[in-house]
Tab-separated table of C-alpha atoms in Angstrom:
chain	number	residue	atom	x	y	z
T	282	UNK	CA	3.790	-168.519	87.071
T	283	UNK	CA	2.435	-169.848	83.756
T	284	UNK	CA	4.845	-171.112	81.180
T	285	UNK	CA	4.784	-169.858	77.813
T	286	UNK	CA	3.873	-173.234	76.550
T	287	UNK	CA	0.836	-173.286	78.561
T	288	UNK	CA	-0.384	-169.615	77.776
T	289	UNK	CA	-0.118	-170.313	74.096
T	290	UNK	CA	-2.161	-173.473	74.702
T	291	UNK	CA	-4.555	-171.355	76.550
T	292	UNK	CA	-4.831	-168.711	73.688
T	293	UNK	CA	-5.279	-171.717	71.236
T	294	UNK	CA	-8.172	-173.112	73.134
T	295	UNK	CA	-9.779	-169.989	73.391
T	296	UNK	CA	-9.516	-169.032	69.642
T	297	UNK	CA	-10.751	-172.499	69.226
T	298	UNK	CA	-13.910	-172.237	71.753
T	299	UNK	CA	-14.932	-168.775	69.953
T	300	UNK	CA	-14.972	-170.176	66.635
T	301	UNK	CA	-16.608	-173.202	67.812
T	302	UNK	CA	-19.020	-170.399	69.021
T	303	UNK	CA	-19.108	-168.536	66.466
T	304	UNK	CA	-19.680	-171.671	64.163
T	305	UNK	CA	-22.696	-173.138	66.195
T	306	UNK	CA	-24.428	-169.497	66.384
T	307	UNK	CA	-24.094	-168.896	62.740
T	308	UNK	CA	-25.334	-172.560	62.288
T	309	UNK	CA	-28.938	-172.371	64.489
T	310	UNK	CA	-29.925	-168.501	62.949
T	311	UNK	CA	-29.159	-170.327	59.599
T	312	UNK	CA	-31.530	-173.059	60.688
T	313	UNK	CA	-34.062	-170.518	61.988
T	314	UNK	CA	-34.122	-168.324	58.972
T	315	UNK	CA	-35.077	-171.289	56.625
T	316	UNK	CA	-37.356	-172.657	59.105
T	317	UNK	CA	-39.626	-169.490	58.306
T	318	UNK	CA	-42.359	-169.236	56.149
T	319	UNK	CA	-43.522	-165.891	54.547
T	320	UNK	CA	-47.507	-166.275	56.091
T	321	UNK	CA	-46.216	-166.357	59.715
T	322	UNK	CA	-46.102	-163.116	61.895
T	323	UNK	CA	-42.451	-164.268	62.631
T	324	UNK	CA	-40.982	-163.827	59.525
T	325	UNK	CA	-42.237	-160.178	59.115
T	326	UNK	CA	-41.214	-159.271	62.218
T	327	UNK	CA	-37.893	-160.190	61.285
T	328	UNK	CA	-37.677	-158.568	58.006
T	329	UNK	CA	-39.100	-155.110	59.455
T	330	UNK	CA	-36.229	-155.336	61.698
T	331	UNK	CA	-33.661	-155.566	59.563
T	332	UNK	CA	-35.300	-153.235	56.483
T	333	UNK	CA	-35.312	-150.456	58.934
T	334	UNK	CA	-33.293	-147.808	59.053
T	335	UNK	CA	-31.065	-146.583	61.863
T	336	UNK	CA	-32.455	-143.102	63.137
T	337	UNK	CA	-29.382	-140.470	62.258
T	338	UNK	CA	-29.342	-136.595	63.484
T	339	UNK	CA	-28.343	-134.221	60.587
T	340	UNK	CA	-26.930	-131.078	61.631
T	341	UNK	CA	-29.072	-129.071	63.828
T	342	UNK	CA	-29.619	-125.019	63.939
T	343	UNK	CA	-28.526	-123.306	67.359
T	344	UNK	CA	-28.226	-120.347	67.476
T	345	UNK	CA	-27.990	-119.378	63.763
T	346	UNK	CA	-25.194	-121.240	63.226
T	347	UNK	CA	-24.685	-125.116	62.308
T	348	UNK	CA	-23.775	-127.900	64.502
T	349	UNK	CA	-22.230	-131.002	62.938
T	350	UNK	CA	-19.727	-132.937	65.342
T	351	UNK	CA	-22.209	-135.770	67.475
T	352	UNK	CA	-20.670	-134.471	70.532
T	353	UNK	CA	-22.200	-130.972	70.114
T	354	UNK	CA	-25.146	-132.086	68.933
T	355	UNK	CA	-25.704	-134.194	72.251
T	356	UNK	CA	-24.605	-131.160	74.223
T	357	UNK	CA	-27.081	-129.161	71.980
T	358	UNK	CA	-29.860	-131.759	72.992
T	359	UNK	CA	-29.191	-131.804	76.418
T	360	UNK	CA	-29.263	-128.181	76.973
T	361	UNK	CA	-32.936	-128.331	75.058
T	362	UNK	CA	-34.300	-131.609	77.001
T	363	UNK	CA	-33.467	-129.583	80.440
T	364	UNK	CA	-34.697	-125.556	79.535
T	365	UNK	CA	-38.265	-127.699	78.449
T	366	UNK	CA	-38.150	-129.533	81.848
T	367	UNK	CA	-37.499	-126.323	83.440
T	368	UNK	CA	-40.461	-124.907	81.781
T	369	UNK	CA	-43.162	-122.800	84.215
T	370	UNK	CA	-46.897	-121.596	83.828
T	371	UNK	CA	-48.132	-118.641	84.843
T	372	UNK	CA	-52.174	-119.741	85.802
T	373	UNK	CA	-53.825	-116.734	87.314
T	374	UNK	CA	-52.839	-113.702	89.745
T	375	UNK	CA	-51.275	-113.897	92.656
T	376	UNK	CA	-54.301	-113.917	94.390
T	377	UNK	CA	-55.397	-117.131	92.718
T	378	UNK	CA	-52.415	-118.691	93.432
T	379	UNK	CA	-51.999	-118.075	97.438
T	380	UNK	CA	-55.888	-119.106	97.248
T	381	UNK	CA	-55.122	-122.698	95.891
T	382	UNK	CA	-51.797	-122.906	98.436
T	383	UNK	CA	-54.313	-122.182	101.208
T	384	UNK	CA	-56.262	-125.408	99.936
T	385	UNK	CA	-53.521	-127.390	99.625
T	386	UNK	CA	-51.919	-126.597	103.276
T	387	UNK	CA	-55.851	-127.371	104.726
T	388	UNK	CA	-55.859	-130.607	102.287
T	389	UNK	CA	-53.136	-132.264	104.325
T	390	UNK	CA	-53.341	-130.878	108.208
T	391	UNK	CA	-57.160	-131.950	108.445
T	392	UNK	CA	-58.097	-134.451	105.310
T	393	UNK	CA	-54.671	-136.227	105.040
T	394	UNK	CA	-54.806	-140.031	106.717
T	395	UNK	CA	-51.612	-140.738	108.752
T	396	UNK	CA	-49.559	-142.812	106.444
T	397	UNK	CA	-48.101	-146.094	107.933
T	398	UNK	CA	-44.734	-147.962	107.354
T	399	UNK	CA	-44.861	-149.041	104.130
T	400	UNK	CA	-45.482	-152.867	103.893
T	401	UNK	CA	-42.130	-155.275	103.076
T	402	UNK	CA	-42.010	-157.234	100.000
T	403	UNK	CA	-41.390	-160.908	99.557
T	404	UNK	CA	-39.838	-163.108	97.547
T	405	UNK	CA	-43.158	-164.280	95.596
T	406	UNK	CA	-44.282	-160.564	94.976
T	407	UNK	CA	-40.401	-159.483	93.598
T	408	UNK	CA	-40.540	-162.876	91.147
T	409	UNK	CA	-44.548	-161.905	90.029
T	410	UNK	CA	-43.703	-158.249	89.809
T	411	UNK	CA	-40.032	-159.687	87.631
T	412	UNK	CA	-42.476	-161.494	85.596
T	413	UNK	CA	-44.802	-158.266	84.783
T	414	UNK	CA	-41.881	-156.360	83.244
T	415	UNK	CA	-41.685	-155.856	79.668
T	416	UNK	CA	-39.415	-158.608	77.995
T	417	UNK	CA	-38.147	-156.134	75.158
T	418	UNK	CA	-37.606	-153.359	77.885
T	419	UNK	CA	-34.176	-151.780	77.202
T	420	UNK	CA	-31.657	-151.764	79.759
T	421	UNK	CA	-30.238	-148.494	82.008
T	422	UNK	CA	-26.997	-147.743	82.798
T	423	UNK	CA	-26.319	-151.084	84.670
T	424	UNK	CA	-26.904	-152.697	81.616
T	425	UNK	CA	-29.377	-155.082	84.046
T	426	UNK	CA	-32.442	-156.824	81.572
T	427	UNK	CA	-35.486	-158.263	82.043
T	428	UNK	CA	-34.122	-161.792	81.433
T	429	UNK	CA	-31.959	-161.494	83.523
T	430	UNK	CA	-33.848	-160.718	86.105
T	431	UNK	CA	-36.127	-163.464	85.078
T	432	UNK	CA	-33.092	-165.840	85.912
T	433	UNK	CA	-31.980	-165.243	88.940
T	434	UNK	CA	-31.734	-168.393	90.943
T	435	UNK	CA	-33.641	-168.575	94.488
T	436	UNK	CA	-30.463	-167.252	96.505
T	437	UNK	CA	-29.818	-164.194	94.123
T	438	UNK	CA	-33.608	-163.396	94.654
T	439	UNK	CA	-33.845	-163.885	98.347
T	440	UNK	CA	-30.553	-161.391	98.058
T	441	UNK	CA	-32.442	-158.778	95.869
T	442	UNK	CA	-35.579	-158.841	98.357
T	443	UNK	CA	-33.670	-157.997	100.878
T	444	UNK	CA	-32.356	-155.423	99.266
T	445	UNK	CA	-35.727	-153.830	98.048
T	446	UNK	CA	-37.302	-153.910	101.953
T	447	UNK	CA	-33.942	-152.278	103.383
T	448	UNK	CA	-35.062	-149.514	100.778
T	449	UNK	CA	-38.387	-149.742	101.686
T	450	UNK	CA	-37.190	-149.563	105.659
T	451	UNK	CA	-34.768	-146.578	104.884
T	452	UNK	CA	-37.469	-144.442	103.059
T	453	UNK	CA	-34.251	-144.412	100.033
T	454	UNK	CA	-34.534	-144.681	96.321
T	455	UNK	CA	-30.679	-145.388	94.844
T	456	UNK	CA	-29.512	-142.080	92.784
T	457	UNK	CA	-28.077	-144.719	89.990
T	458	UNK	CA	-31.726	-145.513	89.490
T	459	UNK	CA	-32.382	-142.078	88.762
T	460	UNK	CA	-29.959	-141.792	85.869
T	461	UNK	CA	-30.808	-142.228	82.490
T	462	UNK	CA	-29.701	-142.861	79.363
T	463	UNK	CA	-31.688	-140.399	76.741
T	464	UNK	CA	-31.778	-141.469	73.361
T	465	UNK	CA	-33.624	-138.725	71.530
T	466	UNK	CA	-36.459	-139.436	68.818
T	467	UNK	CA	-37.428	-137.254	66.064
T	468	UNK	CA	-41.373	-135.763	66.209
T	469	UNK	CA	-43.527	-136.537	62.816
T	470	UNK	CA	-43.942	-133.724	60.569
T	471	UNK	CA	-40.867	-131.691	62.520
T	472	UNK	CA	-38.028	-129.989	61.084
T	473	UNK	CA	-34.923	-132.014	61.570
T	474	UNK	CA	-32.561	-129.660	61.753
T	475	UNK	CA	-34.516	-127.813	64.903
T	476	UNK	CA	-33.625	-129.367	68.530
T	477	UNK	CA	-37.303	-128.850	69.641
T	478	UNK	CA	-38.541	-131.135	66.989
T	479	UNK	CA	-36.641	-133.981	69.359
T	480	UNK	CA	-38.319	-135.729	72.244
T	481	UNK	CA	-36.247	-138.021	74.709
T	482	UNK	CA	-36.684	-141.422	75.322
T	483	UNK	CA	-35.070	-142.245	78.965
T	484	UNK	CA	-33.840	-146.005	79.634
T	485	UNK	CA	-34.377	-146.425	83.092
T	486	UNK	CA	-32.872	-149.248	85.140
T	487	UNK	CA	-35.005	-152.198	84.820
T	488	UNK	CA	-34.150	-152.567	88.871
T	489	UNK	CA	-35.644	-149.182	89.572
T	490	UNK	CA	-38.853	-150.132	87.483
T	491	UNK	CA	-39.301	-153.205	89.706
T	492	UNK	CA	-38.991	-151.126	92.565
T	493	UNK	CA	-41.362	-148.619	91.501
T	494	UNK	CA	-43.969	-151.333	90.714
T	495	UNK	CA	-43.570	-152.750	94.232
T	496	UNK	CA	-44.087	-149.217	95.500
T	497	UNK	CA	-47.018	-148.157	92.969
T	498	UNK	CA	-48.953	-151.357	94.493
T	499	UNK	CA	-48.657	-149.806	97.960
T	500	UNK	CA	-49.183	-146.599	97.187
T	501	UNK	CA	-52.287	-147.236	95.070
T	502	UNK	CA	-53.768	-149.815	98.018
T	503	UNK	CA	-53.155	-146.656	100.660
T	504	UNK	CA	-55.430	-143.890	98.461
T	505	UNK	CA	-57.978	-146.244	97.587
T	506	UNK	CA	-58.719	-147.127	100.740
T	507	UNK	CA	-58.689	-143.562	102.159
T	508	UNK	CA	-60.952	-142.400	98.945
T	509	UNK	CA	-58.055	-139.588	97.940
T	510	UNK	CA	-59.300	-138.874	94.384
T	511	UNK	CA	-62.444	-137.614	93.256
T	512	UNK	CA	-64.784	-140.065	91.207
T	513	UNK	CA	-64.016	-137.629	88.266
T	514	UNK	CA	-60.535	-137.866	87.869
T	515	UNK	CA	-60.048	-140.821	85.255
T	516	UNK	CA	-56.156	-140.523	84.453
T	517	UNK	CA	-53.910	-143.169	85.835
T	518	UNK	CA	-56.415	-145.262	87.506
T	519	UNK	CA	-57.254	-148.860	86.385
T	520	UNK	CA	-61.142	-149.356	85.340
T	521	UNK	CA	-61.395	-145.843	84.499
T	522	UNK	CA	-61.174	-145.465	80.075
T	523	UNK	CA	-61.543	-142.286	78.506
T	524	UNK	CA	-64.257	-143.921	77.268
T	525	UNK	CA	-66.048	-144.257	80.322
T	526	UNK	CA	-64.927	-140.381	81.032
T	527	UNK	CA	-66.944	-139.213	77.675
T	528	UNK	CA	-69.853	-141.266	78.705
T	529	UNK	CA	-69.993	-139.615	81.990
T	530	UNK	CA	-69.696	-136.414	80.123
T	531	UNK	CA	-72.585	-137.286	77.272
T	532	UNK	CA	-74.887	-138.233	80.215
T	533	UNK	CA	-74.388	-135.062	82.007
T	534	UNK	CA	-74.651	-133.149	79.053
T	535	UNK	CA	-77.695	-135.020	77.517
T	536	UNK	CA	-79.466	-134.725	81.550
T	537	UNK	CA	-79.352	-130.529	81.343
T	538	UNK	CA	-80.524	-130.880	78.128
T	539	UNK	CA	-83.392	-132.897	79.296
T	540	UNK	CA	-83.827	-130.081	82.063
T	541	UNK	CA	-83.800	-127.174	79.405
T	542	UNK	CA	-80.106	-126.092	81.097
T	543	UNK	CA	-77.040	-125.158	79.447
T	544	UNK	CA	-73.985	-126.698	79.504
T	545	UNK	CA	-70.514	-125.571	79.329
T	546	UNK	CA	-67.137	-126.803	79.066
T	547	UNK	CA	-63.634	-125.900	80.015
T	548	UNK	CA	-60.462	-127.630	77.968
T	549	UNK	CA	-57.000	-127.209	78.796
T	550	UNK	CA	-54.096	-128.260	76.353
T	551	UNK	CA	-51.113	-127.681	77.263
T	552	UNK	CA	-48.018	-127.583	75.219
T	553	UNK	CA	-45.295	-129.981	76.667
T	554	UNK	CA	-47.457	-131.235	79.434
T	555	UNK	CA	-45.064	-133.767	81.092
T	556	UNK	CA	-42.498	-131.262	81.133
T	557	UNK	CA	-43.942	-128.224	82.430
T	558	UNK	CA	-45.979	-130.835	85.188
């Protein structure tokens, strides 16, 4: 049991250490700031950061009437984030619809590849795939960053790759690494006081984005080698620019021109597309 004697030395050296702290901290972004000079990107970087201002949520509409405590608004916001994630589409009859489910069920009983165990990770390719996240990526719910991650000393890593394959082994992705914290962000040119002029940012765990990258690599390697897009589809696939999409599309169009043919064209926009995906 500690004396009292003791414990009040022990508060004293802490209130001591934290000023010392406190002191030295002050001390080096003191240093820093005056070490700056106006023509360097640092120094702007700096001053944007501090001459902007916090994003605030003024009272929103629901329902005719206004809400003002932060609680309901959040509440309000969450109930509007899930009804647009909930949205559905109605593309064609029935018909149509049974027609494209027949595709689908032939697509994978004769075209579909059998689909090995997925390939283990190692060490190197967690500490490479570490490296590729985004330093200024914001942390989930386990609070977890980049730089940390960056830090980890050989044990901890070894620790963490074994980790990754046992979820790789299992066929398991955590359901902590599905959570999210949404932080929601105001559309340009919306009214503020309407919840659908909001978008939501989610901060995923920086754990679960490592995990996806190991898995995207796999995945990727596994339809790419069994050709499972068409050539045409240029959306999520590395070497393929909507650039290169509208040149493909001038040259076909300029080639039935050449041949006296007409050529049409089909667009689709739709409103709240990753949502209603």
């Amino acid at each position: 049991m500690k004396s009292p004697t003791s414990h009040y030395l022990y508060i004293l050296l802490s209130q001591i250490f934290s000023t010392y702290l406190t002191h030295y901290r002050n001390s080096k972004w003191s240093s820093y700031l005056h070490s700056l000079h106006p023509q360097t990107t640092q120094f702007w970087k700096i001053t944007r950061y501090f001459a902007k201002t916090p994003i605030t949520i003024p009272p929103l509409t629901h329902q005719g009437e206004q809400v003002y405590l932060t609680s309901q608004k959040a509440e309000v916001l969450a109930h509007q984030f899930v009804r647009s994630n909930h949205l559905t589409l109605t593309l064609g009859s029935s018909c149509h619809s049974a027609k494209i489910t027949r595709f689908v069920d032939k697509f994978f009983q004769e075209s579909s590849p059998s689909t090995p165990s997925l390939q283990f990770t190692t060490t190197y390719e967690v500490k490479h795939r570490i490296s590729l996240l985004k330093s200024k990526s914001a942390p989930g719910t386990d609070g977890i960053t980049p730089s940390m991650l960056r830090n980890l000393s050989h044990k901890a890593l070894n620790h963490l790759t074994h980790l990754l394959n046992h979820l790789l082994r299992l066929g398991h992705f955590p359901a902590l690494w599905k959570t999210a914290i949404v932080i929601p962000i105001p559309k340009p040119n919306k009214p503020s006081n309407d919840p659908n002029s909001y978008r939501p940012i989610s901060l995923l765990s920086n754990l679960a984005k490592l995990f996806e990258r190991i898995l995207a690599a796999r995945l990727t390697s596994f339809v790419l080698q069994h050709q499972l897009l068409p050539h045409t589809q240029f959306g999520f696939r590395k070497k393929h620019s909507t650039v290169a999409q509208l040149a493909r599309i001038a040259e076909y169009v300029t080639d039935g021109f050449n041949r006296h043919k007409h050529t049409g064209m089909i667009l689709l926009d739709i409103e709240k597309a990753y949502d209603t995906v």
